PDB file of N, CA and C in Angstrom:
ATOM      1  N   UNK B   1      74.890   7.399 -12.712  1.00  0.00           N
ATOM      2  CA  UNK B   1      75.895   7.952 -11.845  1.00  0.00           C
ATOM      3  C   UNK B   1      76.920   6.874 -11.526  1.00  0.00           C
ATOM      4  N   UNK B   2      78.737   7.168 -11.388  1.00  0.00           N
ATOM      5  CA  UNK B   2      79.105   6.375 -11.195  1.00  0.00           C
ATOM      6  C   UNK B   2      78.896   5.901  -9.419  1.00  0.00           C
ATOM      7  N   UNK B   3      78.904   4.703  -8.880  1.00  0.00           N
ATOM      8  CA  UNK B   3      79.042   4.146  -7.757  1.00  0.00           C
ATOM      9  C   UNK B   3      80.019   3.345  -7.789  1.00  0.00           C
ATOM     10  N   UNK B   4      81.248   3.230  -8.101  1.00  0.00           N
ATOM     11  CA  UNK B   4      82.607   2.560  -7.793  1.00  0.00           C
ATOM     12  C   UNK B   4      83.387   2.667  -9.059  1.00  0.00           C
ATOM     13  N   UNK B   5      84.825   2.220  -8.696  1.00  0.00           N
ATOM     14  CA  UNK B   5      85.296   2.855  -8.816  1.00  0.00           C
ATOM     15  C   UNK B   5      86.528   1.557  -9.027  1.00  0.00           C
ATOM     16  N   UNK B   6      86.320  -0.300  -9.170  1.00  0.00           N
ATOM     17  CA  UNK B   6      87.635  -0.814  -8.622  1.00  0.00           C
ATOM     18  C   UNK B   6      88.863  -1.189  -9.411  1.00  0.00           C
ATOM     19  N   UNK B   7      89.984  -0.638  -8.997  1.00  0.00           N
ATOM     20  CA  UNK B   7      91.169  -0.442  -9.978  1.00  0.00           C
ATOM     21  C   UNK B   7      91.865  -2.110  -9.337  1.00  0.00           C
ATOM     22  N   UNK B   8      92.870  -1.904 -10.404  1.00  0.00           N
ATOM     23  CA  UNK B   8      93.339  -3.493 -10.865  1.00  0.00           C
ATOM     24  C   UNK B   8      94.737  -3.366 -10.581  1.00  0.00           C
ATOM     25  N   UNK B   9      95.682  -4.454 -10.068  1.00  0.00           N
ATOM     26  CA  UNK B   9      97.494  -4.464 -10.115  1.00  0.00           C
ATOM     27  C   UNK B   9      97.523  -4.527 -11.988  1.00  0.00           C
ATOM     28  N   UNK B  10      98.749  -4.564 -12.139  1.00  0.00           N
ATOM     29  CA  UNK B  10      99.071  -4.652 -13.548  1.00  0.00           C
ATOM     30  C   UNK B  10      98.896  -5.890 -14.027  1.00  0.00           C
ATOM     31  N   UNK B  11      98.334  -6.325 -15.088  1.00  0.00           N
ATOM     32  CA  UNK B  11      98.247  -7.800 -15.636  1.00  0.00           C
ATOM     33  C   UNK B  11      97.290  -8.273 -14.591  1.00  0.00           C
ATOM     34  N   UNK B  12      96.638  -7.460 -14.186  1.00  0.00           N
ATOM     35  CA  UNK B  12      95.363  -8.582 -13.357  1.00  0.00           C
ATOM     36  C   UNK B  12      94.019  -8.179 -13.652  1.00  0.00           C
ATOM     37  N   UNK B  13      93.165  -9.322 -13.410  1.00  0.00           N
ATOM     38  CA  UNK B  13      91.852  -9.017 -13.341  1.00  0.00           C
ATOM     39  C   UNK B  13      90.868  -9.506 -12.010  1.00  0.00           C
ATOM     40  N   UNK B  14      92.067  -9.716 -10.700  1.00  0.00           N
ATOM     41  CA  UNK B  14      91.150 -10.316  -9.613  1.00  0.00           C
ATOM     42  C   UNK B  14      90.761  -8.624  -8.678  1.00  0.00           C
ATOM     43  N   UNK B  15      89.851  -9.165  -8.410  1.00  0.00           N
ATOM     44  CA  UNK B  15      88.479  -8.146  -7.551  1.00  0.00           C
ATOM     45  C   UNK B  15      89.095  -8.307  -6.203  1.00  0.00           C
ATOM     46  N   UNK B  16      89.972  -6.885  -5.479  1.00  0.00           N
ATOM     47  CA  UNK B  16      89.940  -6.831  -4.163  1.00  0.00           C
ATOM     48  C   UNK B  16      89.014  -6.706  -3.380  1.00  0.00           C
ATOM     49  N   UNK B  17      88.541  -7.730  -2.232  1.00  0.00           N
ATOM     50  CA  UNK B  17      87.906  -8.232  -1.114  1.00  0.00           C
ATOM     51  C   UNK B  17      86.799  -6.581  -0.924  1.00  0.00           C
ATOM     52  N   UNK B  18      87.657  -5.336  -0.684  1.00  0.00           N
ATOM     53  CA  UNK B  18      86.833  -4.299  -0.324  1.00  0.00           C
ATOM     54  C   UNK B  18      85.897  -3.772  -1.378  1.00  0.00           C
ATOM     55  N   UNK B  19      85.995  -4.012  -2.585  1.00  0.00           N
ATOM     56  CA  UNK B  19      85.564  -3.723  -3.824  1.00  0.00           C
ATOM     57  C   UNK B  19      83.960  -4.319  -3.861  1.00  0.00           C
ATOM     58  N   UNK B  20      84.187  -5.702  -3.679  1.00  0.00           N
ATOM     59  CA  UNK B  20      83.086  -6.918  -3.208  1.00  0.00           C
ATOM     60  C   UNK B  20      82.186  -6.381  -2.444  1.00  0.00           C
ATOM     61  N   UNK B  21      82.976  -5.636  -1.059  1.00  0.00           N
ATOM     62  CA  UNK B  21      82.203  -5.458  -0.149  1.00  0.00           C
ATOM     63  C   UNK B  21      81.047  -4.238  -0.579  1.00  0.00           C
ATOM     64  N   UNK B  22      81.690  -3.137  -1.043  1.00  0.00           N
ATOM     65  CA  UNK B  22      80.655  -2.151  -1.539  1.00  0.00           C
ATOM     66  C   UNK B  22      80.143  -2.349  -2.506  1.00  0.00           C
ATOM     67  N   UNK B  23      80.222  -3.498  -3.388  1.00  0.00           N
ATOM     68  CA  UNK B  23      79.353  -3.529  -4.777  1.00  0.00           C
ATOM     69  C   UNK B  23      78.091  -4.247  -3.459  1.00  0.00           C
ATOM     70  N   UNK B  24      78.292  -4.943  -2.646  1.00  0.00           N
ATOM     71  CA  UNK B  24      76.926  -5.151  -1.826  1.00  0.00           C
ATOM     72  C   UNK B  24      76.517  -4.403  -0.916  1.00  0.00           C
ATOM     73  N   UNK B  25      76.704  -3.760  -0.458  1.00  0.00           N
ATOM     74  CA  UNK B  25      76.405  -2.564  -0.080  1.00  0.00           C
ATOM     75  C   UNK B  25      75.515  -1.858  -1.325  1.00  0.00           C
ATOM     76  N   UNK B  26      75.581  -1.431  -2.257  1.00  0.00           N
ATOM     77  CA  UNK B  26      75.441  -0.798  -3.338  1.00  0.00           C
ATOM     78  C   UNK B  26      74.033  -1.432  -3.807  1.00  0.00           C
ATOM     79  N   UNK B  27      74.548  -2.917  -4.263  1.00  0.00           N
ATOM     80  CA  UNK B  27      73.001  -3.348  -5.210  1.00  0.00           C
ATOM     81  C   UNK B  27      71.988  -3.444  -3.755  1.00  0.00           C
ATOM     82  N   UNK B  28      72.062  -3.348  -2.586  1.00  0.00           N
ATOM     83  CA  UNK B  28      71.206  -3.673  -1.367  1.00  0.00           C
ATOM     84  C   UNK B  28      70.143  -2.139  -1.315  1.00  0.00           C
ATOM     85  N   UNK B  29      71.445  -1.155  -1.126  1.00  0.00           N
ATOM     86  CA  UNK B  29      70.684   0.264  -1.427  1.00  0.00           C
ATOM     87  C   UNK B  29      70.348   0.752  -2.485  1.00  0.00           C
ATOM     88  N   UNK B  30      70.196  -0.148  -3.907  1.00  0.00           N
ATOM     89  CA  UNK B  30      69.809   0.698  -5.286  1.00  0.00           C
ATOM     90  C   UNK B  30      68.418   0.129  -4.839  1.00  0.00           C
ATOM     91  N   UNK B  31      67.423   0.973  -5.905  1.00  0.00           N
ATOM     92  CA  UNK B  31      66.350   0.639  -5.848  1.00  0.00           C
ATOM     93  C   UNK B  31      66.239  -0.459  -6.588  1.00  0.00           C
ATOM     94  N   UNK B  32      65.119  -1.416  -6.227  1.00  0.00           N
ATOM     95  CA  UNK B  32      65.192  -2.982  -7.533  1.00  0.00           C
ATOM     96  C   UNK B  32      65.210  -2.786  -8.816  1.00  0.00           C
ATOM     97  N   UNK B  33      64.286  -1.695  -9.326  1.00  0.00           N
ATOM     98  CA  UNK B  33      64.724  -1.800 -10.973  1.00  0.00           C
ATOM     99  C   UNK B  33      66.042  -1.291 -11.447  1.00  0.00           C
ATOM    100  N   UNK B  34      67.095  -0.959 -10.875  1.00  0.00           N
ATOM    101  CA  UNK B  34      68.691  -0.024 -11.289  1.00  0.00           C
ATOM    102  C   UNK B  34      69.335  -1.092 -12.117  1.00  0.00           C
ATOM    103  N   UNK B  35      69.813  -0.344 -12.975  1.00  0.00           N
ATOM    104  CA  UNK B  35      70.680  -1.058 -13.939  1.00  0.00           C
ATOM    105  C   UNK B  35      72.273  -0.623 -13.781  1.00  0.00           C
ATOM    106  N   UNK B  36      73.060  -1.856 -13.779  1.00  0.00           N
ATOM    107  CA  UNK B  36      74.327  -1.466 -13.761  1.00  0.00           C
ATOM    108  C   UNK B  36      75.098  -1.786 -15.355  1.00  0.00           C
ATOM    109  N   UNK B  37      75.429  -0.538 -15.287  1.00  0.00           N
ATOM    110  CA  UNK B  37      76.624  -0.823 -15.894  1.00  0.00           C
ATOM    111  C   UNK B  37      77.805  -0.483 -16.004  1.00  0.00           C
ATOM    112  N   UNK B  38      78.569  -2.062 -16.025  1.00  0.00           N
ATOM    113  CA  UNK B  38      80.608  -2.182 -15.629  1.00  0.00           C
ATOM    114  C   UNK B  38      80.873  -2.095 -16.533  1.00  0.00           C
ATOM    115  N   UNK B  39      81.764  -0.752 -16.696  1.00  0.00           N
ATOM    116  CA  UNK B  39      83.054  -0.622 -17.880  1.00  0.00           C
ATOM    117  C   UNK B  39      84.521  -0.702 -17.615  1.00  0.00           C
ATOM    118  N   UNK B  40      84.991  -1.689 -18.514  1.00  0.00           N
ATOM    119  CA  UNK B  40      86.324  -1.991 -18.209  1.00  0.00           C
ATOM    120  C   UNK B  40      87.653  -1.338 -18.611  1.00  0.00           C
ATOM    121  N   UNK B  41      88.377  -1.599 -18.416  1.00  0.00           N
ATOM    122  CA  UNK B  41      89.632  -0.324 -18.958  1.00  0.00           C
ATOM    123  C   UNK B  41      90.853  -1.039 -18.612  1.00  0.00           C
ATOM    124  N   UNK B  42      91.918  -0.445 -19.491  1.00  0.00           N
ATOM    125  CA  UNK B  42      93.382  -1.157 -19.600  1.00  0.00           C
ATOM    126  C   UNK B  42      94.157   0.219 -19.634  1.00  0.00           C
ATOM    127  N   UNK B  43      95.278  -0.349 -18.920  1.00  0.00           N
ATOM    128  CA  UNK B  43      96.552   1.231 -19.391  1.00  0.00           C
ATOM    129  C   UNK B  43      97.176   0.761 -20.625  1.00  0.00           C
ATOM    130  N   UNK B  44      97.857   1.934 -21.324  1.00  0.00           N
ATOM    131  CA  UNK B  44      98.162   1.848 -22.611  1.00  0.00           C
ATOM    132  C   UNK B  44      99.396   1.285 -22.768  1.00  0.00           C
ATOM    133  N   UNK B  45     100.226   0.898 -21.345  1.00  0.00           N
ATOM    134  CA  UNK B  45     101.249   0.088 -21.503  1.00  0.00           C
ATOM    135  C   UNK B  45     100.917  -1.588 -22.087  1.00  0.00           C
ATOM    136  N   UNK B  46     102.462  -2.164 -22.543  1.00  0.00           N
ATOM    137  CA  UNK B  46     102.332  -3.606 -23.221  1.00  0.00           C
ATOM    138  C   UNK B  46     100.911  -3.562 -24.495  1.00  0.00           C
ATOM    139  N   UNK B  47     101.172  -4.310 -24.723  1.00  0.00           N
ATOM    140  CA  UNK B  47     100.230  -5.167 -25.917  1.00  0.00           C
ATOM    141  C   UNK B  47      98.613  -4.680 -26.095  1.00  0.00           C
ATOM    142  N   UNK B  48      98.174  -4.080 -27.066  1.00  0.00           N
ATOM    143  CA  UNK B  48      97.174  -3.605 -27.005  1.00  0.00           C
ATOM    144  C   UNK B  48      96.100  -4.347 -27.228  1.00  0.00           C
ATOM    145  N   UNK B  49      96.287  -5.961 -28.301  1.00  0.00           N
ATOM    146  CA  UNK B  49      95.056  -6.682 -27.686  1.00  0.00           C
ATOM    147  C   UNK B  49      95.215  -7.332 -26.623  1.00  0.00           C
ATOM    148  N   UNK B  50      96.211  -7.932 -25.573  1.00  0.00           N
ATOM    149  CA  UNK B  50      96.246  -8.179 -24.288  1.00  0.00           C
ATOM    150  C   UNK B  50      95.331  -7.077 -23.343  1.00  0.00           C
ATOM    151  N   UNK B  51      95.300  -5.904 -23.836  1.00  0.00           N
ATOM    152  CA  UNK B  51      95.023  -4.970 -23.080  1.00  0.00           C
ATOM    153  C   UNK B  51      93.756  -5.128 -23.015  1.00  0.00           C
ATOM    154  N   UNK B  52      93.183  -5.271 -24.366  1.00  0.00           N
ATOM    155  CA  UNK B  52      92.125  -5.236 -24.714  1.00  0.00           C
ATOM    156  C   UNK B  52      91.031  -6.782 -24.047  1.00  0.00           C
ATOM    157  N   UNK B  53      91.823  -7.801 -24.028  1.00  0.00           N
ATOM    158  CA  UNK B  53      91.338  -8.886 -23.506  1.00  0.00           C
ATOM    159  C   UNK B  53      91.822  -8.690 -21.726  1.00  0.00           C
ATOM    160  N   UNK B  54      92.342  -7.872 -21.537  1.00  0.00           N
ATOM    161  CA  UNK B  54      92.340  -7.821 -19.807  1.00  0.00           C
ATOM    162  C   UNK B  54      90.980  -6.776 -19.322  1.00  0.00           C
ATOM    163  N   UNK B  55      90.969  -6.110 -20.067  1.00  0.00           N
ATOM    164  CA  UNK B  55      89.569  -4.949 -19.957  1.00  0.00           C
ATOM    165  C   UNK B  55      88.397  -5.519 -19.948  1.00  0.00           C
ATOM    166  N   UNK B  56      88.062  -6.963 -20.993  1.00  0.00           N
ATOM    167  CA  UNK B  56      87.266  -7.437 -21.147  1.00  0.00           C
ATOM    168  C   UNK B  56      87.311  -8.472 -19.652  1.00  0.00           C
ATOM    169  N   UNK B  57      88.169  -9.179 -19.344  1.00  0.00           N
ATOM    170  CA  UNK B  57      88.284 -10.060 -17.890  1.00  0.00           C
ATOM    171  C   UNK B  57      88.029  -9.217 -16.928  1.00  0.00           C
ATOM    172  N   UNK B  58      88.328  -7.936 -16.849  1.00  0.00           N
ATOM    173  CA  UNK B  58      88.291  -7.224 -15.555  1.00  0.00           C
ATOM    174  C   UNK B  58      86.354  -7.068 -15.189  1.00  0.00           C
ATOM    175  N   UNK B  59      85.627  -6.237 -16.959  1.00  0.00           N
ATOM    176  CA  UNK B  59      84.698  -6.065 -16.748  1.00  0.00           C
ATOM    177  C   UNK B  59      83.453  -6.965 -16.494  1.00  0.00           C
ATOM    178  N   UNK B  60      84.160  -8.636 -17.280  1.00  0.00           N
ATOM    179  CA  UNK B  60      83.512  -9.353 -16.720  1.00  0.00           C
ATOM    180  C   UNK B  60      83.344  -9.985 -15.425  1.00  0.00           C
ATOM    181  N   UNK B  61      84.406  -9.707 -14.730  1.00  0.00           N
ATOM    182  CA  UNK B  61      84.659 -10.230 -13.485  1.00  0.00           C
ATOM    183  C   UNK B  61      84.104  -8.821 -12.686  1.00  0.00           C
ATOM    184  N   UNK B  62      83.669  -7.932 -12.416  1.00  0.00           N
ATOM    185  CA  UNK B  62      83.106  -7.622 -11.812  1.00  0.00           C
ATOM    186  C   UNK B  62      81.485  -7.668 -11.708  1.00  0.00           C
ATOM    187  N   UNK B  63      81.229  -7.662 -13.249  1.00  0.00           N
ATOM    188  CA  UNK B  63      79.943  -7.677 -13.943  1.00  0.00           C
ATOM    189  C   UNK B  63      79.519  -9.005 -12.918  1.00  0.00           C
ATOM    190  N   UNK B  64      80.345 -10.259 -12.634  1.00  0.00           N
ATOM    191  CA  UNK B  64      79.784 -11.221 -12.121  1.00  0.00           C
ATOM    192  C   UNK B  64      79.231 -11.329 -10.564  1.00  0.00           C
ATOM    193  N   UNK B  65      80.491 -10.487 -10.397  1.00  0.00           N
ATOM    194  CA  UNK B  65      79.905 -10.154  -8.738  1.00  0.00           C
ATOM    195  C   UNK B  65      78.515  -9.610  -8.558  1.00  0.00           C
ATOM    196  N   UNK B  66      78.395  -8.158  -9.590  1.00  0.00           N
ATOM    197  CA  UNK B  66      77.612  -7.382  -9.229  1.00  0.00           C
ATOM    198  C   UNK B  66      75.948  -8.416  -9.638  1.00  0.00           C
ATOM    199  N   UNK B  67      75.970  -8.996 -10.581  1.00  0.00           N
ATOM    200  CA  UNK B  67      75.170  -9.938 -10.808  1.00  0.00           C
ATOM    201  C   UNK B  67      74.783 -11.264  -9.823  1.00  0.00           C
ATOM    202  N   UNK B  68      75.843 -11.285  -8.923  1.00  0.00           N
ATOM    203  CA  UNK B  68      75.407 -12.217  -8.020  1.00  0.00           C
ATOM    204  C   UNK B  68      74.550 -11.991  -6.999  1.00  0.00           C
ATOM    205  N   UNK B  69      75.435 -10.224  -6.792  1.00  0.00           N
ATOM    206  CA  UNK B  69      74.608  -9.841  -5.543  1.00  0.00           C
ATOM    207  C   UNK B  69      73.384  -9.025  -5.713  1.00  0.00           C
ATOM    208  N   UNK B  70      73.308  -8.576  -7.019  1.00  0.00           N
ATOM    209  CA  UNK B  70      72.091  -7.913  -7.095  1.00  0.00           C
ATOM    210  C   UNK B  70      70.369  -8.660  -6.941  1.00  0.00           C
ATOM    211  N   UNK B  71      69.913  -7.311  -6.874  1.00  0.00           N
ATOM    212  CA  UNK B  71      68.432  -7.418  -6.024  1.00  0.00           C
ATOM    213  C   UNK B  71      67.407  -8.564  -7.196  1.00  0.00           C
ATOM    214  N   UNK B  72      66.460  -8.395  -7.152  1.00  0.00           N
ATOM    215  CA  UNK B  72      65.195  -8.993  -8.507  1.00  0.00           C
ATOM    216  C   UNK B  72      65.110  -7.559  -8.572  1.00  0.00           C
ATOM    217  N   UNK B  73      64.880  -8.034 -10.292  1.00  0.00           N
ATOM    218  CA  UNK B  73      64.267  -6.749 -10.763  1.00  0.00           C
ATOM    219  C   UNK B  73      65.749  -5.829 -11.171  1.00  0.00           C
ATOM    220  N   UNK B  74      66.908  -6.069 -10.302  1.00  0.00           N
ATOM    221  CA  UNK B  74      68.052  -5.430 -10.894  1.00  0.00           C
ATOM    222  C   UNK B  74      68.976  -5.782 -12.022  1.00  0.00           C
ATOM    223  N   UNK B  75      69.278  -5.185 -13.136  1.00  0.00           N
ATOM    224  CA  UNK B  75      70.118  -5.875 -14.022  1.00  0.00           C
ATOM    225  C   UNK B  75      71.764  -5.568 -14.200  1.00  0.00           C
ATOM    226  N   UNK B  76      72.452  -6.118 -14.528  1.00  0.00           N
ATOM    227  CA  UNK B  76      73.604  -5.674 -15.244  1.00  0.00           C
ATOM    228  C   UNK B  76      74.011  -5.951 -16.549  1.00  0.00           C
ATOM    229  N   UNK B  77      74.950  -5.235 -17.092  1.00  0.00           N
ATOM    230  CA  UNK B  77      75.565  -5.360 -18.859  1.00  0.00           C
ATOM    231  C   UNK B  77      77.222  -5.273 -18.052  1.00  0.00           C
ATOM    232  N   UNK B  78      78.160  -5.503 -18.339  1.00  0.00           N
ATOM    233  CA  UNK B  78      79.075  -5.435 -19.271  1.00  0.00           C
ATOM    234  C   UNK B  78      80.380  -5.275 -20.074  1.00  0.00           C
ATOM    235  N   UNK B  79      80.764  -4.216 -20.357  1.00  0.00           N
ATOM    236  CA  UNK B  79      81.122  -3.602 -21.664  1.00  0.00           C
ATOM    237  C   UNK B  79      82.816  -3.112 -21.466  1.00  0.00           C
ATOM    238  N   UNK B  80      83.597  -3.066 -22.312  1.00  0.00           N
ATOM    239  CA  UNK B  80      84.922  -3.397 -22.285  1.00  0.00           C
ATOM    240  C   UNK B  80      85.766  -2.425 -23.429  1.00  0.00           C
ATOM    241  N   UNK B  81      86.437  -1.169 -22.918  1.00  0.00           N
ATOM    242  CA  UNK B  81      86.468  -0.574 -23.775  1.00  0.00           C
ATOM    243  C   UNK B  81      88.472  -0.517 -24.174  1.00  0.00           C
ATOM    244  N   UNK B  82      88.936  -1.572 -23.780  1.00  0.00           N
ATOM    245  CA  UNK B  82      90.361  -1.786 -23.837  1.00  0.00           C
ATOM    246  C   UNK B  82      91.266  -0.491 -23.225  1.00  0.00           C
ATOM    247  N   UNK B  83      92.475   0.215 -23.863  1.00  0.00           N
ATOM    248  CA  UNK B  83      93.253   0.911 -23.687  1.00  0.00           C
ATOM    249  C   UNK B  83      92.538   2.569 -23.435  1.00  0.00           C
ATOM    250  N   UNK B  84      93.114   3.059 -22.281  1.00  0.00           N
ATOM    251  CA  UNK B  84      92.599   4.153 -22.405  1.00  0.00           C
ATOM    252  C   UNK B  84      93.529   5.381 -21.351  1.00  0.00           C
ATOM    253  N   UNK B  85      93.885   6.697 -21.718  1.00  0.00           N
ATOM    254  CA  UNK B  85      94.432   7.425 -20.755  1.00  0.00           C
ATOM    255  C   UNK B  85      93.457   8.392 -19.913  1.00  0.00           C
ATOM    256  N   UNK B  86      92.294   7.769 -20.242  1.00  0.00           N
ATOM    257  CA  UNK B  86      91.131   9.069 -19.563  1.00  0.00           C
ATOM    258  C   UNK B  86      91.215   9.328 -18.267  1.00  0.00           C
ATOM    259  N   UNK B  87      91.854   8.259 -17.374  1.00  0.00           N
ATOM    260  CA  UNK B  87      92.334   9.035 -15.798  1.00  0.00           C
ATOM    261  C   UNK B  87      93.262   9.787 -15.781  1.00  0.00           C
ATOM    262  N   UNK B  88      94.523   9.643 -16.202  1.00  0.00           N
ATOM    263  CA  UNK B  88      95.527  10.299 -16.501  1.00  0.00           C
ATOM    264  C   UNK B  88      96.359   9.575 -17.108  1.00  0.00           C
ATOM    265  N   UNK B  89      96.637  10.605 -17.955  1.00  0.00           N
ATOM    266  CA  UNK B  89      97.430  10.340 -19.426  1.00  0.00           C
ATOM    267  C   UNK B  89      98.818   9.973 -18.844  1.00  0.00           C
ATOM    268  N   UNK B  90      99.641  10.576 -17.430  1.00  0.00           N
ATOM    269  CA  UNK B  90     100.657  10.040 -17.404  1.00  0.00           C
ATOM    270  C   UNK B  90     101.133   9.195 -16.666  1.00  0.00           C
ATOM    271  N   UNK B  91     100.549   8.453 -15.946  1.00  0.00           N
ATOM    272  CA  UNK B  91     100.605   6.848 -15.637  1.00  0.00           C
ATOM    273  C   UNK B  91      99.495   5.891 -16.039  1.00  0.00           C
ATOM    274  N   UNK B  92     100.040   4.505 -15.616  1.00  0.00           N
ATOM    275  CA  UNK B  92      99.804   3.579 -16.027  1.00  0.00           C
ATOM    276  C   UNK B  92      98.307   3.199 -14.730  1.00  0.00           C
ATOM    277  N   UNK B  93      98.394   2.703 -13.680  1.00  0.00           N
ATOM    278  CA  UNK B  93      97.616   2.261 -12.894  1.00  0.00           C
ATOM    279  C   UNK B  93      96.487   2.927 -13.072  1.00  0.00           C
ATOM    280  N   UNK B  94      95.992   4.391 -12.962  1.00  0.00           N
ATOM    281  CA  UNK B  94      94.575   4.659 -12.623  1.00  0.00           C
ATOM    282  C   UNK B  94      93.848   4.239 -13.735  1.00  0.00           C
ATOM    283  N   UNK B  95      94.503   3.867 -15.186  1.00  0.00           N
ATOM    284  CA  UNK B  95      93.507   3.581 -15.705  1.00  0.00           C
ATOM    285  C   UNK B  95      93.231   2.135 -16.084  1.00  0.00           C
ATOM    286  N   UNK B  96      94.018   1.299 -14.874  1.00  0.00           N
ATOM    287  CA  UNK B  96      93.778  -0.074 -14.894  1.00  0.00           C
ATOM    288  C   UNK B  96      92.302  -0.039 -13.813  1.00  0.00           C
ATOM    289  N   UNK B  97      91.285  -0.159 -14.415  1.00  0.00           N
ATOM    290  CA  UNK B  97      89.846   0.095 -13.736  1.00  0.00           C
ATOM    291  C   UNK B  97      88.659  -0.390 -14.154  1.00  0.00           C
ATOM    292  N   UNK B  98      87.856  -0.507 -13.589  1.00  0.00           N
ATOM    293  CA  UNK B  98      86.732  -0.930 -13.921  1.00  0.00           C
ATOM    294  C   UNK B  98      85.377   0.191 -12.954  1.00  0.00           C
ATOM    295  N   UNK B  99      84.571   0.920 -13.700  1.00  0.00           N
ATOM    296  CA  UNK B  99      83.869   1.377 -13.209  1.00  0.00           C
ATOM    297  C   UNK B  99      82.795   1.060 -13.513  1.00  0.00           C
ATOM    298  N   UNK B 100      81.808   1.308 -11.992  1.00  0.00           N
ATOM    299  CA  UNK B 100      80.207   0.447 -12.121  1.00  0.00           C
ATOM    300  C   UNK B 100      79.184   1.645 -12.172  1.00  0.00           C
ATOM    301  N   UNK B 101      78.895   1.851 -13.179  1.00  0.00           N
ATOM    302  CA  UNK B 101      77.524   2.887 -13.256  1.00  0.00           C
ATOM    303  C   UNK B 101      76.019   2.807 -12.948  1.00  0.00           C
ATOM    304  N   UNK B 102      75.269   2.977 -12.091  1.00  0.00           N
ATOM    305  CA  UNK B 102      74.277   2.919 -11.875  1.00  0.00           C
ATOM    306  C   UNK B 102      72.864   3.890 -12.784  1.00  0.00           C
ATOM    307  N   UNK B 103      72.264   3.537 -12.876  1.00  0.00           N
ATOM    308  CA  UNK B 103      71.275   3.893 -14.266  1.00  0.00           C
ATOM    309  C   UNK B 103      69.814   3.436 -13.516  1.00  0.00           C
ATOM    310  N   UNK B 104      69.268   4.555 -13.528  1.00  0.00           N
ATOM    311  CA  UNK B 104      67.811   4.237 -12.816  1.00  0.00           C
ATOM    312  C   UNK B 104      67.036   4.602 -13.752  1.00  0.00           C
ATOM    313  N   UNK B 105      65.875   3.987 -14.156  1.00  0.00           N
ATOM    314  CA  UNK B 105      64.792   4.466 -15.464  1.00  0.00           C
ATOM    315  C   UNK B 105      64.061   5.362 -14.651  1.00  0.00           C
TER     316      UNK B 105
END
């Protein structure tokens, strides 16, 4: 299921302060074995391997948080899927994002 949701300014990959706050919130209330996994995303504006290497910074930079704060026993992955219009096809921002999926065995 997704549990967040944190979108990015253009050309960035830094993690707003409130974003932080509920990824701890989050790994505190998953159960210890939950697995996360962060997928990253770029809008289809400018340069498509820029895009592609900002998707990858975004997802790692959250991936790190969520890895800091998570429980024992909790894991994270990841994964970076560059350019994409799957929020909406006709702007640019919503799909500057990174979403954190939670995965319970």
């Amino acid at each position: 299921r997704p549990v967040e949701a944190a979108h990015f300014a253009t050309g960035s990959s830094d993690l707003a302060a409130e974003h932080e706050t509920h990824l701890k919130e989050i790994t505190a209330q998953s159960p210890g074995n939950s697995f996360f996994l962060v997928v990253g995303y770029a809008s289809g504006s400018g340069d498509s391997k820029q895009n592609e290497t900002l998707s990858s910074k975004r997802a790692t930079r959250v991936a790190s948080v969520v890895n800091y704060l998570k429980q024992k026993g909790q894991e994270v992955q990841a994964v970076y899927l560059g350019e994409t219009d799957r929020f909406d096809a006709s702007r640019d921002a919503p799909n500057q994002v990174c979403e954190v999926w939670e995965i319970r065995p």
